[in-house]
mmCIF file of C-alpha atoms in Angstrom:
data_model
loop_
_atom_site.group_PDB
_atom_site.id
_atom_site.type_symbol
_atom_site.label_atom_id
_atom_site.label_comp_id
_atom_site.label_asym_id
_atom_site.label_seq_id
_atom_site.Cartn_x
_atom_site.Cartn_y
_atom_site.Cartn_z
ATOM 1 C CA MET X 1 19.179 17.040 -32.113
ATOM 2 C CA ILE X 2 18.666 18.468 -28.644
ATOM 3 C CA LYS X 3 16.153 16.498 -26.549
ATOM 4 C CA ILE X 4 14.720 17.672 -23.242
ATOM 5 C CA PHE X 5 13.001 15.214 -20.910
ATOM 6 C CA PHE X 6 10.716 16.930 -18.374
ATOM 7 C CA ASP X 7 9.454 15.172 -15.236
ATOM 8 C CA LEU X 8 6.777 17.353 -13.611
ATOM 9 C CA GLY X 9 6.733 15.691 -10.195
ATOM 10 C CA THR X 10 4.523 16.235 -7.178
ATOM 11 C CA THR X 11 7.033 18.478 -5.372
ATOM 12 C CA ASN X 12 9.914 18.973 -7.829
ATOM 13 C CA LEU X 13 10.501 19.563 -11.504
ATOM 14 C CA LYS X 14 13.372 17.619 -13.051
ATOM 15 C CA TYR X 15 14.633 17.956 -16.570
ATOM 16 C CA VAL X 16 17.439 16.355 -18.529
ATOM 17 C CA VAL X 17 18.955 17.895 -21.653
ATOM 18 C CA GLU X 18 20.590 15.607 -24.205
ATOM 19 C CA LYS X 19 22.602 16.411 -27.296
ATOM 20 C CA ASN X 20 23.287 13.570 -29.706
ATOM 21 C CA GLU X 21 22.056 11.132 -27.027
ATOM 22 C CA GLN X 22 24.563 12.439 -24.462
ATOM 23 C CA ILE X 23 23.404 14.196 -21.279
ATOM 24 C CA ILE X 24 24.684 17.762 -21.188
ATOM 25 C CA LYS X 25 22.565 19.116 -18.324
ATOM 26 C CA THR X 26 20.296 17.943 -15.510
ATOM 27 C CA GLU X 27 18.264 20.168 -13.220
ATOM 28 C CA ASN X 28 16.085 19.466 -10.178
ATOM 29 C CA ILE X 29 14.052 22.441 -8.963
ATOM 30 C CA LYS X 30 11.325 22.748 -6.355
ATOM 31 C CA ASN X 31 7.958 23.520 -7.925
ATOM 32 C CA LYS X 32 7.507 26.413 -5.500
ATOM 33 C CA GLU X 33 10.476 28.123 -7.110
ATOM 34 C CA ILE X 34 8.745 28.106 -10.488
ATOM 35 C CA TYR X 35 4.970 27.748 -10.576
ATOM 36 C CA PHE X 36 3.515 26.699 -7.179
ATOM 37 C CA ASP X 37 2.360 29.232 -4.619
ATOM 38 C CA GLN X 38 2.766 28.663 -0.881
ATOM 39 C CA ASN X 39 -0.436 26.601 -0.782
ATOM 40 C CA ASN X 40 0.693 24.464 -3.743
ATOM 41 C CA PHE X 41 -1.737 25.942 -6.237
ATOM 42 C CA ILE X 42 -0.488 26.226 -9.815
ATOM 43 C CA ASN X 43 0.154 29.257 -11.987
ATOM 44 C CA ALA X 44 0.353 27.622 -15.420
ATOM 45 C CA ASN X 45 1.632 30.804 -17.092
ATOM 46 C CA ASP X 46 4.622 30.815 -14.762
ATOM 47 C CA PHE X 47 5.495 27.320 -15.902
ATOM 48 C CA PHE X 48 4.924 28.271 -19.542
ATOM 49 C CA ASN X 49 7.396 31.156 -19.196
ATOM 50 C CA PHE X 50 9.904 28.807 -17.556
ATOM 51 C CA PHE X 51 9.430 26.335 -20.409
ATOM 52 C CA LEU X 52 10.074 29.032 -23.030
ATOM 53 C CA LYS X 53 13.219 30.089 -21.181
ATOM 54 C CA ILE X 54 14.531 26.506 -21.344
ATOM 55 C CA MET X 55 13.633 26.311 -25.035
ATOM 56 C CA GLU X 56 15.477 29.519 -25.867
ATOM 57 C CA GLU X 57 18.544 28.442 -23.897
ATOM 58 C CA ASN X 58 18.811 25.253 -25.923
ATOM 59 C CA MET X 59 17.633 26.234 -29.411
ATOM 60 C CA SER X 60 20.179 28.875 -30.324
ATOM 61 C CA GLU X 61 22.280 26.582 -32.525
ATOM 62 C CA GLU X 62 19.603 24.013 -33.379
ATOM 63 C CA LYS X 63 17.017 23.882 -36.134
ATOM 64 C CA GLU X 64 14.899 21.364 -34.230
ATOM 65 C CA ILE X 65 14.419 20.365 -30.625
ATOM 66 C CA LYS X 66 12.362 17.605 -29.030
ATOM 67 C CA VAL X 67 10.578 17.732 -25.650
ATOM 68 C CA ILE X 68 8.825 14.862 -23.897
ATOM 69 C CA PHE X 69 6.999 14.888 -20.563
ATOM 70 C CA SER X 70 6.146 12.759 -17.601
ATOM 71 C CA SER X 71 3.932 14.334 -14.983
ATOM 72 C CA ALA X 72 2.047 13.860 -11.740
ATOM 73 C CA MET X 73 -1.408 12.900 -12.955
ATOM 74 C CA HIS X 74 -3.648 15.191 -10.948
ATOM 75 C CA THR X 75 -3.000 18.726 -12.228
ATOM 76 C CA LEU X 76 -6.041 20.764 -13.238
ATOM 77 C CA ILE X 77 -6.007 24.117 -15.028
ATOM 78 C CA LEU X 78 -9.337 25.922 -15.585
ATOM 79 C CA LEU X 79 -9.700 27.995 -18.758
ATOM 80 C CA ASP X 80 -12.005 30.702 -20.060
ATOM 81 C CA LYS X 81 -13.221 31.049 -23.674
ATOM 82 C CA ASN X 82 -9.917 32.620 -24.644
ATOM 83 C CA TYR X 83 -8.118 29.586 -23.202
ATOM 84 C CA GLU X 84 -6.542 31.688 -20.477
ATOM 85 C CA GLN X 85 -6.212 30.362 -16.941
ATOM 86 C CA ILE X 86 -8.858 31.411 -14.428
ATOM 87 C CA GLU X 87 -8.970 30.579 -10.729
ATOM 88 C CA LYS X 88 -5.937 28.844 -9.264
ATOM 89 C CA GLY X 89 -4.602 25.667 -10.818
ATOM 90 C CA PHE X 90 -4.877 22.560 -8.670
ATOM 91 C CA SER X 91 -2.100 20.126 -7.778
ATOM 92 C CA LEU X 92 -1.935 16.917 -5.777
ATOM 93 C CA LEU X 93 -0.723 18.891 -2.758
ATOM 94 C CA ASP X 94 -2.924 21.975 -2.905
ATOM 95 C CA SER X 95 -4.676 23.056 0.273
ATOM 96 C CA SER X 96 -8.233 22.486 -0.960
ATOM 97 C CA ASN X 97 -10.212 20.119 1.255
ATOM 98 C CA PHE X 98 -13.382 18.438 0.047
ATOM 99 C CA LYS X 99 -15.335 15.592 1.635
ATOM 100 C CA ILE X 100 -16.905 12.782 -0.353
ATOM 101 C CA SER X 101 -18.709 9.761 1.025
ATOM 102 C CA GLU X 102 -17.463 6.192 0.798
ATOM 103 C CA ILE X 103 -20.551 5.293 -1.253
ATOM 104 C CA GLU X 104 -19.758 8.055 -3.732
ATOM 105 C CA LYS X 105 -16.155 6.856 -3.998
ATOM 106 C CA LEU X 106 -17.264 3.318 -4.769
ATOM 107 C CA GLU X 107 -19.820 4.456 -7.347
ATOM 108 C CA ASN X 108 -17.237 6.553 -9.178
ATOM 109 C CA ARG X 109 -14.622 3.824 -8.931
ATOM 110 C CA LYS X 110 -16.782 1.603 -11.130
ATOM 111 C CA ILE X 111 -16.495 4.306 -13.793
ATOM 112 C CA ASN X 112 -12.995 5.756 -13.475
ATOM 113 C CA GLY X 113 -11.117 2.731 -12.122
ATOM 114 C CA LEU X 114 -9.339 4.792 -9.452
ATOM 115 C CA VAL X 115 -9.100 4.783 -5.694
ATOM 116 C CA ASN X 116 -11.031 7.998 -5.244
ATOM 117 C CA SER X 117 -10.090 10.736 -2.823
ATOM 118 C CA SER X 118 -10.881 14.404 -2.460
ATOM 119 C CA PHE X 119 -7.663 15.373 -4.252
ATOM 120 C CA LEU X 120 -9.041 14.132 -7.586
ATOM 121 C CA PRO X 121 -9.626 17.100 -9.888
ATOM 122 C CA ILE X 122 -13.194 16.063 -10.731
ATOM 123 C CA TYR X 123 -14.212 16.825 -7.150
ATOM 124 C CA LYS X 124 -12.339 20.116 -7.110
ATOM 125 C CA ILE X 125 -13.862 21.393 -10.318
ATOM 126 C CA ALA X 126 -17.326 20.368 -9.138
ATOM 127 C CA LYS X 127 -17.008 22.661 -6.104
ATOM 128 C CA ILE X 128 -16.192 25.796 -8.110
ATOM 129 C CA ILE X 129 -18.963 28.160 -9.128
ATOM 130 C CA ASN X 130 -17.536 30.381 -11.837
ATOM 131 C CA PRO X 131 -19.544 31.141 -14.993
ATOM 132 C CA ASN X 132 -16.322 31.873 -16.886
ATOM 133 C CA ILE X 133 -15.136 28.244 -16.815
ATOM 134 C CA TYR X 134 -15.251 27.164 -20.441
ATOM 135 C CA THR X 135 -12.953 24.154 -20.428
ATOM 136 C CA PHE X 136 -10.037 22.622 -18.523
ATOM 137 C CA THR X 137 -6.634 21.147 -19.193
ATOM 138 C CA THR X 138 -3.574 19.747 -17.423
ATOM 139 C CA LEU X 139 -0.211 21.424 -16.886
ATOM 140 C CA LYS X 140 1.729 19.852 -19.760
ATOM 141 C CA SER X 141 -1.303 20.161 -22.058
ATOM 142 C CA PHE X 142 -1.458 23.869 -21.213
ATOM 143 C CA ILE X 143 1.986 24.234 -22.787
ATOM 144 C CA LEU X 144 0.867 22.383 -25.923
ATOM 145 C CA LEU X 145 -2.283 24.512 -26.065
ATOM 146 C CA LYS X 146 -0.273 27.740 -25.930
ATOM 147 C CA LEU X 147 2.043 26.647 -28.723
ATOM 148 C CA TYR X 148 -0.219 24.466 -30.875
ATOM 149 C CA LYS X 149 -3.612 26.131 -30.283
ATOM 150 C CA ARG X 150 -5.374 22.833 -29.525
ATOM 151 C CA ASN X 151 -6.424 21.534 -26.117
ATOM 152 C CA ILE X 152 -5.315 17.898 -26.135
ATOM 153 C CA ILE X 153 -4.939 15.679 -23.057
ATOM 154 C CA GLU X 154 -3.180 12.313 -23.228
ATOM 155 C CA VAL X 155 -5.116 9.406 -21.796
ATOM 156 C CA SER X 156 -3.154 8.743 -18.569
ATOM 157 C CA ASP X 157 -3.463 12.423 -17.623
ATOM 158 C CA ALA X 158 -7.184 12.252 -18.379
ATOM 159 C CA ALA X 159 -7.489 9.230 -16.103
ATOM 160 C CA GLY X 160 -5.746 11.161 -13.324
ATOM 161 C CA LEU X 161 -8.393 13.884 -13.566
ATOM 162 C CA GLY X 162 -10.924 11.246 -12.482
ATOM 163 C CA MET X 163 -13.156 12.156 -15.432
ATOM 164 C CA LEU X 164 -12.512 9.152 -17.674
ATOM 165 C CA ASN X 165 -14.519 5.998 -18.210
ATOM 166 C CA PHE X 166 -11.523 3.682 -17.951
ATOM 167 C CA LYS X 167 -13.199 0.717 -19.647
ATOM 168 C CA GLU X 168 -14.091 2.738 -22.736
ATOM 169 C CA ASN X 169 -11.111 5.136 -22.616
ATOM 170 C CA GLU X 170 -13.477 8.042 -23.160
ATOM 171 C CA TRP X 171 -14.636 11.018 -21.141
ATOM 172 C CA SER X 172 -17.423 9.833 -18.850
ATOM 173 C CA PHE X 173 -20.779 11.434 -19.581
ATOM 174 C CA ASP X 174 -22.068 9.888 -16.342
ATOM 175 C CA LEU X 175 -19.451 11.657 -14.247
ATOM 176 C CA PHE X 176 -19.810 14.957 -16.088
ATOM 177 C CA ASN X 177 -23.578 14.831 -15.579
ATOM 178 C CA LYS X 178 -23.250 13.763 -11.951
ATOM 179 C CA TYR X 179 -21.163 16.824 -11.108
ATOM 180 C CA ASN X 180 -23.075 19.286 -13.307
ATOM 181 C CA LEU X 181 -20.204 19.721 -15.727
ATOM 182 C CA GLN X 182 -22.233 19.126 -18.888
ATOM 183 C CA LYS X 183 -21.626 22.635 -20.230
ATOM 184 C CA ILE X 184 -17.856 22.457 -19.857
ATOM 185 C CA LYS X 185 -16.114 21.780 -23.158
ATOM 186 C CA LYS X 186 -14.150 18.553 -23.111
ATOM 187 C CA PRO X 187 -10.575 18.589 -24.439
ATOM 188 C CA GLU X 188 -9.481 16.277 -27.227
ATOM 189 C CA LEU X 189 -8.365 12.894 -25.914
ATOM 190 C CA LEU X 190 -5.037 11.468 -27.161
ATOM 191 C CA LYS X 191 -4.964 7.654 -27.061
ATOM 192 C CA GLU X 192 -1.875 6.966 -29.158
ATOM 193 C CA ASN X 193 1.598 8.382 -28.758
ATOM 194 C CA LYS X 194 2.064 11.288 -31.177
ATOM 195 C CA ILE X 195 4.640 13.971 -31.928
ATOM 196 C CA PHE X 196 3.273 17.491 -32.528
ATOM 197 C CA LYS X 197 5.475 19.639 -34.771
ATOM 198 C CA ILE X 198 5.367 23.259 -33.645
ATOM 199 C CA LYS X 199 7.056 26.202 -35.369
ATOM 200 C CA TYR X 200 8.650 28.494 -32.809
ATOM 201 C CA ASN X 201 10.978 31.385 -33.676
ATOM 202 C CA ASN X 202 11.504 29.891 -37.154
ATOM 203 C CA LYS X 203 12.570 26.596 -35.620
ATOM 204 C CA ILE X 204 10.751 23.347 -34.857
ATOM 205 C CA ILE X 205 9.730 21.968 -31.471
ATOM 206 C CA ASN X 206 8.804 18.291 -31.654
ATOM 207 C CA PHE X 207 6.382 18.098 -28.736
ATOM 208 C CA ASP X 208 5.498 14.780 -27.071
ATOM 209 C CA LEU X 209 2.916 14.848 -24.255
ATOM 210 C CA GLY X 210 4.475 11.681 -22.881
ATOM 211 C CA ILE X 211 2.793 9.892 -19.997
ATOM 212 C CA SER X 212 2.099 10.054 -16.252
ATOM 213 C CA ASP X 213 5.143 9.913 -13.987
ATOM 214 C CA GLY X 214 4.145 6.653 -12.295
ATOM 215 C CA ALA X 215 3.733 4.968 -15.658
ATOM 216 C CA ALA X 216 7.025 6.441 -16.892
ATOM 217 C CA ALA X 217 8.816 5.104 -13.810
ATOM 218 C CA ALA X 218 7.298 1.655 -14.342
ATOM 219 C CA ILE X 219 8.476 1.720 -17.958
ATOM 220 C CA GLY X 220 11.885 2.869 -16.741
ATOM 221 C CA SER X 221 12.071 -0.216 -14.535
ATOM 222 C CA GLU X 222 12.335 -2.194 -17.793
ATOM 223 C CA LEU X 223 9.677 -4.645 -16.706
ATOM 224 C CA LYS X 224 9.808 -7.962 -18.483
ATOM 225 C CA GLU X 225 7.184 -10.670 -18.521
ATOM 226 C CA ASN X 226 5.995 -11.540 -14.988
ATOM 227 C CA GLU X 227 7.854 -8.605 -13.403
ATOM 228 C CA ILE X 228 6.211 -5.939 -11.263
ATOM 229 C CA SER X 229 7.551 -2.522 -10.274
ATOM 230 C CA LEU X 230 7.711 -1.685 -6.562
ATOM 231 C CA SER X 231 8.318 1.974 -5.766
ATOM 232 C CA ILE X 232 8.847 3.077 -2.178
ATOM 233 C CA GLY X 233 9.334 6.738 -1.545
ATOM 234 C CA THR X 234 6.926 8.856 0.471
ATOM 235 C CA THR X 235 4.233 6.490 -0.767
ATOM 236 C CA LEU X 236 4.280 2.805 -1.628
ATOM 237 C CA GLY X 237 3.131 1.504 -4.986
ATOM 238 C CA LEU X 238 3.168 -1.757 -6.916
ATOM 239 C CA ARG X 239 2.507 -1.408 -10.658
ATOM 240 C CA ILE X 240 2.366 -3.727 -13.632
ATOM 241 C CA PHE X 241 1.401 -3.364 -17.279
ATOM 242 C CA SER X 242 -1.858 -5.177 -17.776
ATOM 243 C CA LYS X 243 -4.774 -5.901 -20.001
ATOM 244 C CA GLN X 244 -8.134 -4.492 -18.903
ATOM 245 C CA ILE X 245 -9.259 -6.468 -15.858
ATOM 246 C CA ASP X 246 -11.984 -6.242 -13.231
ATOM 247 C CA LEU X 247 -10.960 -4.524 -10.012
ATOM 248 C CA LYS X 248 -11.248 -6.886 -7.059
ATOM 249 C CA TYR X 249 -9.889 -5.112 -4.000
ATOM 250 C CA GLU X 250 -10.642 -1.979 -2.053
ATOM 251 C CA ASN X 251 -7.460 -0.212 -3.047
ATOM 252 C CA ASP X 252 -6.366 -1.545 -6.406
ATOM 253 C CA TYR X 253 -6.677 0.661 -9.462
ATOM 254 C CA LEU X 254 -6.463 0.498 -13.234
ATOM 255 C CA PHE X 255 -5.874 3.305 -15.672
ATOM 256 C CA PRO X 256 -5.179 3.367 -19.411
ATOM 257 C CA ILE X 257 -2.046 4.504 -21.174
ATOM 258 C CA TYR X 258 -1.464 4.694 -24.933
ATOM 259 C CA ASN X 259 -2.497 2.081 -27.502
ATOM 260 C CA GLY X 260 -4.943 0.186 -25.305
ATOM 261 C CA LYS X 261 -2.384 -0.666 -22.622
ATOM 262 C CA TYR X 262 -3.121 -0.306 -18.896
ATOM 263 C CA ILE X 263 -1.291 0.224 -15.627
ATOM 264 C CA TYR X 264 -2.695 -1.938 -12.822
ATOM 265 C CA GLY X 265 -1.591 -1.521 -9.237
ATOM 266 C CA ILE X 266 -2.174 -1.066 -5.534
ATOM 267 C CA SER X 267 -0.825 1.778 -3.433
ATOM 268 C CA SER X 268 -0.551 3.028 0.129
ATOM 269 C CA GLN X 269 -0.194 6.579 1.358
ATOM 270 C CA ASN X 270 2.628 5.462 3.641
ATOM 271 C CA GLY X 271 6.042 4.309 2.527
ATOM 272 C CA GLY X 272 9.516 5.402 3.514
ATOM 273 C CA ASN X 273 8.003 8.551 5.046
ATOM 274 C CA ASN X 274 7.338 6.771 8.339
ATOM 275 C CA ILE X 275 10.928 5.543 8.539
ATOM 276 C CA ASP X 276 12.197 9.060 7.827
ATOM 277 C CA TYR X 277 9.880 10.506 10.471
ATOM 278 C CA ILE X 278 11.022 8.089 13.175
ATOM 279 C CA LEU X 279 14.704 8.606 12.385
ATOM 280 C CA ASN X 280 14.160 12.354 12.666
ATOM 281 C CA ILE X 281 12.461 11.987 16.082
ATOM 282 C CA LEU X 282 15.277 9.722 17.268
ATOM 283 C CA ASN X 283 17.880 12.092 15.831
ATOM 284 C CA LYS X 284 19.337 9.217 13.777
ATOM 285 C CA ASP X 285 20.066 8.675 10.096
ATOM 286 C CA TYR X 286 19.805 5.565 7.915
ATOM 287 C CA SER X 287 23.233 4.378 9.055
ATOM 288 C CA PHE X 288 21.569 3.497 12.363
ATOM 289 C CA ILE X 289 19.483 0.860 10.557
ATOM 290 C CA ASN X 290 21.969 -1.998 10.486
ATOM 291 C CA LYS X 291 21.930 -5.639 11.552
ATOM 292 C CA LYS X 292 23.751 -5.065 14.805
ATOM 293 C CA ASN X 293 21.450 -2.312 16.034
ATOM 294 C CA MET X 294 18.185 -3.751 14.745
ATOM 295 C CA ASN X 295 18.834 -7.280 16.030
ATOM 296 C CA ASN X 296 19.320 -5.820 19.500
ATOM 297 C CA ILE X 297 15.920 -4.125 19.437
ATOM 298 C CA LYS X 298 13.212 -6.238 21.059
ATOM 299 C CA ILE X 299 9.657 -5.875 19.862
ATOM 300 C CA SER X 300 6.409 -7.513 20.872
ATOM 301 C CA SER X 301 4.567 -9.959 18.653
ATOM 302 C CA ASP X 302 2.029 -7.325 17.617
ATOM 303 C CA ALA X 303 4.628 -5.993 15.173
ATOM 304 C CA TYR X 304 3.695 -8.902 12.964
ATOM 305 C CA GLU X 305 0.048 -7.935 13.012
ATOM 306 C CA LYS X 306 -1.564 -5.085 11.108
ATOM 307 C CA ILE X 307 -1.566 -2.245 13.584
ATOM 308 C CA TYR X 308 -1.557 1.445 12.702
ATOM 309 C CA PHE X 309 1.253 2.459 10.480
ATOM 310 C CA TYR X 310 0.255 1.131 7.082
ATOM 311 C CA GLU X 311 -3.479 1.576 6.862
ATOM 312 C CA GLU X 312 -4.754 1.429 3.305
ATOM 313 C CA ARG X 313 -4.497 4.546 1.236
ATOM 314 C CA PHE X 314 -7.154 7.242 1.653
ATOM 315 C CA LYS X 315 -8.926 5.724 4.672
ATOM 316 C CA THR X 316 -10.209 8.629 6.695
ATOM 317 C CA ASN X 317 -9.994 6.774 10.023
ATOM 318 C CA SER X 318 -6.386 5.591 9.745
ATOM 319 C CA LYS X 319 -4.170 6.322 12.718
ATOM 320 C CA HIS X 320 -1.030 8.304 11.992
ATOM 321 C CA ILE X 321 2.356 7.340 13.285
ATOM 322 C CA LYS X 322 2.624 10.803 14.806
ATOM 323 C CA ASP X 323 0.005 9.659 17.325
ATOM 324 C CA GLU X 324 2.362 6.956 18.626
ATOM 325 C CA GLU X 325 5.042 7.075 21.266
ATOM 326 C CA ILE X 326 8.207 6.827 19.202
ATOM 327 C CA ASP X 327 11.106 4.641 20.288
ATOM 328 C CA GLU X 328 13.625 2.390 18.575
ATOM 329 C CA SER X 329 11.251 -0.586 18.574
ATOM 330 C CA THR X 330 8.776 1.534 16.580
ATOM 331 C CA LEU X 331 11.381 1.808 13.850
ATOM 332 C CA LYS X 332 11.723 -1.944 13.599
ATOM 333 C CA LYS X 333 7.933 -2.345 13.593
ATOM 334 C CA VAL X 334 7.371 -0.019 10.659
ATOM 335 C CA ILE X 335 10.090 -1.712 8.584
ATOM 336 C CA ILE X 336 8.436 -5.085 9.211
ATOM 337 C CA GLN X 337 4.980 -3.725 8.458
ATOM 338 C CA LEU X 338 6.175 -1.985 5.327
ATOM 339 C CA CYS X 339 7.520 -5.276 4.055
ATOM 340 C CA ASP X 340 4.353 -7.137 5.097
ATOM 341 C CA ARG X 341 2.271 -4.645 3.161
ATOM 342 C CA VAL X 342 4.340 -5.236 0.025
ATOM 343 C CA VAL X 343 3.894 -9.002 0.423
ATOM 344 C CA GLU X 344 0.138 -8.540 0.833
ATOM 345 C CA TYR X 345 -0.174 -6.243 -2.188
ATOM 346 C CA ASN X 346 1.917 -8.553 -4.342
ATOM 347 C CA GLU X 347 -0.222 -11.560 -3.451
ATOM 348 C CA LYS X 348 -3.384 -9.659 -4.357
ATOM 349 C CA ILE X 349 -2.023 -8.586 -7.730
ATOM 350 C CA GLU X 350 -0.790 -12.117 -8.454
ATOM 351 C CA LYS X 351 -4.277 -13.423 -7.682
ATOM 352 C CA SER X 352 -5.945 -10.778 -9.877
ATOM 353 C CA LEU X 353 -3.717 -11.522 -12.859
ATOM 354 C CA ASN X 354 -3.229 -15.245 -12.176
ATOM 355 C CA LEU X 355 0.543 -14.778 -12.372
ATOM 356 C CA ASP X 356 3.605 -15.470 -10.266
ATOM 357 C CA LEU X 357 5.475 -12.182 -10.183
ATOM 358 C CA ILE X 358 9.029 -11.078 -9.573
ATOM 359 C CA ILE X 359 9.334 -7.716 -7.829
ATOM 360 C CA LYS X 360 11.727 -5.048 -9.133
ATOM 361 C CA ALA X 361 12.159 -2.598 -6.259
ATOM 362 C CA THR X 362 13.144 1.065 -6.468
ATOM 363 C CA GLY X 363 13.438 3.863 -3.957
ATOM 364 C CA GLY X 364 16.013 5.317 -1.628
ATOM 365 C CA ILE X 365 15.239 3.000 1.274
ATOM 366 C CA PHE X 366 16.720 0.109 -0.706
ATOM 367 C CA ASN X 367 20.149 1.660 -0.353
ATOM 368 C CA ASN X 368 20.038 0.169 3.154
ATOM 369 C CA ILE X 369 21.419 -3.373 3.556
ATOM 370 C CA TYR X 370 19.294 -4.259 6.589
ATOM 371 C CA ILE X 371 16.044 -3.195 4.885
ATOM 372 C CA ASN X 372 17.068 -5.141 1.781
ATOM 373 C CA ASP X 373 17.629 -8.245 3.906
ATOM 374 C CA VAL X 374 14.193 -7.922 5.528
ATOM 375 C CA PHE X 375 12.557 -7.753 2.109
ATOM 376 C CA MET X 376 14.678 -10.569 0.686
ATOM 377 C CA ASN X 377 13.757 -12.871 3.562
ATOM 378 C CA LYS X 378 10.050 -12.028 3.605
ATOM 379 C CA LEU X 379 9.762 -12.387 -0.163
ATOM 380 C CA GLU X 380 11.970 -15.482 -0.229
ATOM 381 C CA ASN X 381 14.447 -13.708 -2.540
ATOM 382 C CA ASN X 382 11.684 -13.121 -5.092
ATOM 383 C CA ILE X 383 12.782 -9.490 -5.381
ATOM 384 C CA THR X 384 15.550 -7.618 -7.158
ATOM 385 C CA ILE X 385 16.744 -4.136 -6.188
ATOM 386 C CA PHE X 386 16.810 -1.777 -9.149
ATOM 387 C CA ASN X 387 17.965 1.568 -7.855
ATOM 388 C CA ASN X 388 18.007 4.403 -10.348
ATOM 389 C CA ASP X 389 17.850 8.071 -9.469
ATOM 390 C CA ASN X 390 15.545 9.031 -12.309
ATOM 391 C CA LEU X 391 13.344 6.186 -13.516
ATOM 392 C CA SER X 392 10.884 8.587 -15.132
ATOM 393 C CA TYR X 393 13.677 9.907 -17.354
ATOM 394 C CA LYS X 394 14.686 6.356 -18.243
ATOM 395 C CA GLY X 395 11.046 5.534 -19.042
ATOM 396 C CA LEU X 396 10.773 8.572 -21.303
ATOM 397 C CA LYS X 397 13.929 7.459 -23.085
ATOM 398 C CA ILE X 398 12.293 4.097 -23.790
ATOM 399 C CA ILE X 399 9.147 5.843 -25.064
ATOM 400 C CA ASP X 400 11.291 8.146 -27.202
ATOM 401 C CA ASN X 401 12.807 5.129 -28.918
ATOM 402 C CA GLY X 402 9.377 4.518 -30.392
ATOM 403 C CA ASP X 403 8.783 0.806 -29.895
ATOM 404 C CA PHE X 404 7.249 0.488 -26.436
ATOM 405 C CA PHE X 405 3.611 1.046 -27.414
ATOM 406 C CA ASN X 406 3.856 -1.059 -30.564
ATOM 407 C CA ASP X 407 4.229 -4.394 -28.760
#
């Protein structure tokens, strides 16, 4: 059987095609080439047409095909009574800009378990006045809706909309009432992994809604007992599979996945992006970050204090690195602070779960020996580097095997 694993990322779409468990094609395409406009709003029909094209390319000699998705959690597609898209679809990066108060964030956090920011779809939908809005969906659920004629959202996607009561794993009536969304029809909520069999052109598509991309990547890290996934790309995130727990810190979060399992974590809006930015200003590449060069760079003691570069995620008063005078010592500072932030996050999660954790680290910055050494020393070797170019794909493979959610 042909299997296609789709990762609908924040900026890029990746897909892997397998035949008889062997990879026969991989593709990595910018979203703007398929279904984003220049302001990062979504045209769901454009993605649907792209999806059908991929299906037709791969179904010619097959009776059945299977597709499974991971996706950035915060896509929102608005639908009319005919289940056609109206308005522009929202993404994590769209240019909409809404303000919400800190008090409002904290109130909603008690319900949805998320670190709330204006990019959450619940705030975007609340700002739209359009009498034709009948219901809503997410990007991958839009594809299922078109083919299966039912609007079904899997639970991690629903959490990413900000509309879920995370403790009950149900749509939150409190949030819907708070934002005057009572009249909007709620989609069906999928809480257990399920395969939808869809007849298409006299053949069968086995359609799996999958899971959010962060959760898929954590699964792809092959976490074992007392292991935690550290991902450092543009952002920084520590994630672990957890039971339902009480949130204790300003920037930790908890959201459900299938079968009563949860992802617990802490994240920062800054990660390797600051390192990339500084290297660009200095006209250097990662090869510059080596022991010889970095040991020669002198920095003041304030590098070991929390200064500007790694303020907690979503704080509106955080100072950006672009406001700083950039020199080579700045590069060393941000590497140290990045590592300090990981240590801090890890300690908080260990305290929340009453566990001693081993970090499994992923992300391109860990291809650098000097950065690895900084992390190894700070974490007293309690870290392993687990580089893999496509952890979401690996996580979907584990889900596809069928046992992960049955533990």
